[in-house]
């Protein structure tokens, strides 16, 4: 059963300006796996923006505030598959993961971006 659906849409230029303004401090919004993934890209900003949108979308389905690094997007390498990376998944800090397990909840995420916008949808499902 679907418990909640959250969506966020963000302008990539807004993230680009924040990244330029904040420099290294900007990375405090992202978990280490996100930083590792994005810094390998020629232009990390669209991927950072879509991750920012995913964090916002998850906040819209979660019953309490959480920290920026309490939720992150994982993209595992798939050397044997048709694509270099698997479908994105959400990772969680222990306190969120424990509550999700206790409630029988699973989170699904989908991400997309264009030149101008990044968007994420999170569906919280009770199994």
Short mmCIF file of C-alpha atoms in Angstrom, two decimals:
data_model
loop_
_atom_site.label_atom_id
_atom_site.label_comp_id
_atom_site.label_asym_id
_atom_site.label_seq_id
_atom_site.Cartn_x
_atom_site.Cartn_y
_atom_site.Cartn_z
CA UNK A 1 0.00 0.00 0.00
CA UNK A 2 1.28 3.48 -0.82
CA UNK A 3 1.78 5.55 2.32
CA UNK A 4 2.89 8.79 0.69
CA UNK A 5 4.28 10.33 -2.51
CA UNK A 6 6.75 13.22 -2.49
CA UNK A 7 8.00 15.22 -5.45
CA UNK A 8 10.54 17.99 -5.83
CA UNK A 9 11.57 20.06 -8.83
CA UNK A 10 14.57 22.35 -8.69
CA UNK A 11 16.33 24.69 -11.10
CA UNK A 12 19.82 23.42 -11.81
CA UNK A 13 21.12 26.99 -12.10
CA UNK A 14 20.13 27.57 -8.45
CA UNK A 15 22.32 24.65 -7.38
CA UNK A 16 25.13 25.78 -9.70
CA UNK A 17 25.14 29.23 -8.04
CA UNK A 18 25.09 27.73 -4.54
CA UNK A 19 27.95 25.38 -5.46
CA UNK A 20 30.00 28.29 -6.87
CA UNK A 21 29.24 30.47 -3.84
CA UNK A 22 29.82 27.87 -1.11
CA UNK A 23 32.72 25.90 -2.56
CA UNK A 24 33.77 22.99 -0.34
CA UNK A 25 31.11 23.85 2.24
CA UNK A 26 28.48 22.83 -0.31
CA UNK A 27 29.52 19.18 0.11
CA UNK A 28 28.15 19.13 3.68
CA UNK A 29 24.68 18.62 2.17
CA UNK A 30 25.68 15.31 0.61
CA UNK A 31 26.71 11.91 1.95
CA UNK A 32 30.14 10.54 0.97
CA UNK A 33 28.76 8.12 -1.68
CA UNK A 34 26.99 11.03 -3.38
CA UNK A 35 30.12 13.18 -3.38
CA UNK A 36 32.18 10.28 -4.71
CA UNK A 37 29.75 9.64 -7.56
CA UNK A 38 29.22 13.29 -8.56
CA UNK A 39 32.86 14.37 -8.46
CA UNK A 40 33.70 11.77 -11.13
CA UNK A 41 31.45 13.56 -13.62
CA UNK A 42 32.60 16.31 -16.00
CA UNK A 43 29.77 18.52 -14.69
CA UNK A 44 28.66 17.36 -11.24
CA UNK A 45 25.96 20.01 -10.81
CA UNK A 46 23.01 18.27 -12.56
CA UNK A 47 23.64 15.12 -10.50
CA UNK A 48 23.99 17.16 -7.32
CA UNK A 49 20.74 18.96 -8.13
CA UNK A 50 18.81 15.73 -8.65
CA UNK A 51 20.15 14.38 -5.35
CA UNK A 52 19.11 17.59 -3.62
CA UNK A 53 15.64 17.10 -5.11
CA UNK A 54 15.56 13.49 -3.85
CA UNK A 55 16.35 14.63 -0.30
CA UNK A 56 13.55 17.21 -0.52
CA UNK A 57 11.11 14.67 -1.99
CA UNK A 58 11.88 12.23 0.82
CA UNK A 59 11.34 14.94 3.42
CA UNK A 60 7.83 15.39 2.01
CA UNK A 61 6.95 11.76 2.81
CA UNK A 62 8.79 11.44 6.14
CA UNK A 63 6.87 12.34 9.31
CA UNK A 64 9.72 14.35 10.89
CA UNK A 65 12.58 16.62 9.82
CA UNK A 66 15.88 14.93 9.05
CA UNK A 67 19.41 16.05 8.29
CA UNK A 68 20.75 16.50 4.77
CA UNK A 69 23.15 13.59 5.18
CA UNK A 70 20.50 11.28 6.70
CA UNK A 71 19.19 10.42 3.22
CA UNK A 72 21.29 9.81 0.12
CA UNK A 73 21.08 8.45 -3.40
CA UNK A 74 23.08 5.33 -4.25
CA UNK A 75 24.07 4.36 -7.78
CA UNK A 76 25.90 1.03 -7.78
CA UNK A 77 28.16 0.07 -10.68
CA UNK A 78 26.83 -2.79 -12.81
CA UNK A 79 29.75 -3.96 -14.97
CA UNK A 80 27.78 -6.91 -16.35
CA UNK A 81 24.50 -5.13 -17.06
CA UNK A 82 23.35 -3.13 -20.08
CA UNK A 83 23.93 0.16 -18.23
CA UNK A 84 27.01 1.22 -16.23
CA UNK A 85 24.93 2.00 -13.12
CA UNK A 86 21.96 0.28 -11.50
CA UNK A 87 18.63 1.94 -10.77
CA UNK A 88 19.05 4.62 -8.10
CA UNK A 89 18.20 3.65 -4.54
CA UNK A 90 17.87 5.67 -1.36
CA UNK A 91 20.21 5.08 1.55
CA UNK A 92 19.36 6.11 5.08
CA UNK A 93 20.97 6.92 8.41
CA UNK A 94 20.45 4.19 11.01
CA UNK A 95 17.59 5.97 12.84
CA UNK A 96 15.56 6.34 9.64
CA UNK A 97 16.35 2.81 8.47
CA UNK A 98 15.27 1.36 11.82
CA UNK A 99 11.96 3.23 11.79
CA UNK A 100 11.30 2.21 8.19
CA UNK A 101 11.90 -1.44 9.06
CA UNK A 102 9.71 -1.20 12.17
CA UNK A 103 6.84 0.25 10.13
CA UNK A 104 7.37 -2.13 7.20
CA UNK A 105 8.08 0.78 4.86
CA UNK A 106 10.15 0.79 1.68
CA UNK A 107 11.10 3.91 -0.26
CA UNK A 108 11.28 4.02 -4.05
CA UNK A 109 12.92 6.88 -5.93
CA UNK A 110 13.05 8.03 -9.52
CA UNK A 111 15.29 10.83 -10.75
CA UNK A 112 15.48 12.90 -13.92
CA UNK A 113 17.03 16.11 -15.12
CA UNK A 114 17.23 18.32 -18.18
CA UNK A 115 19.56 21.23 -18.84
CA UNK A 116 17.37 23.48 -16.70
CA UNK A 117 15.62 21.34 -14.08
CA UNK A 118 16.15 18.34 -11.81
CA UNK A 119 13.26 16.34 -10.44
CA UNK A 120 12.81 13.48 -7.99
CA UNK A 121 9.80 11.47 -6.90
CA UNK A 122 9.79 9.32 -3.77
CA UNK A 123 7.08 6.76 -3.08
CA UNK A 124 6.84 5.40 0.45
CA UNK A 125 5.29 1.94 0.43
CA UNK A 126 4.08 -0.21 3.31
CA UNK A 127 4.66 -3.88 2.63
#
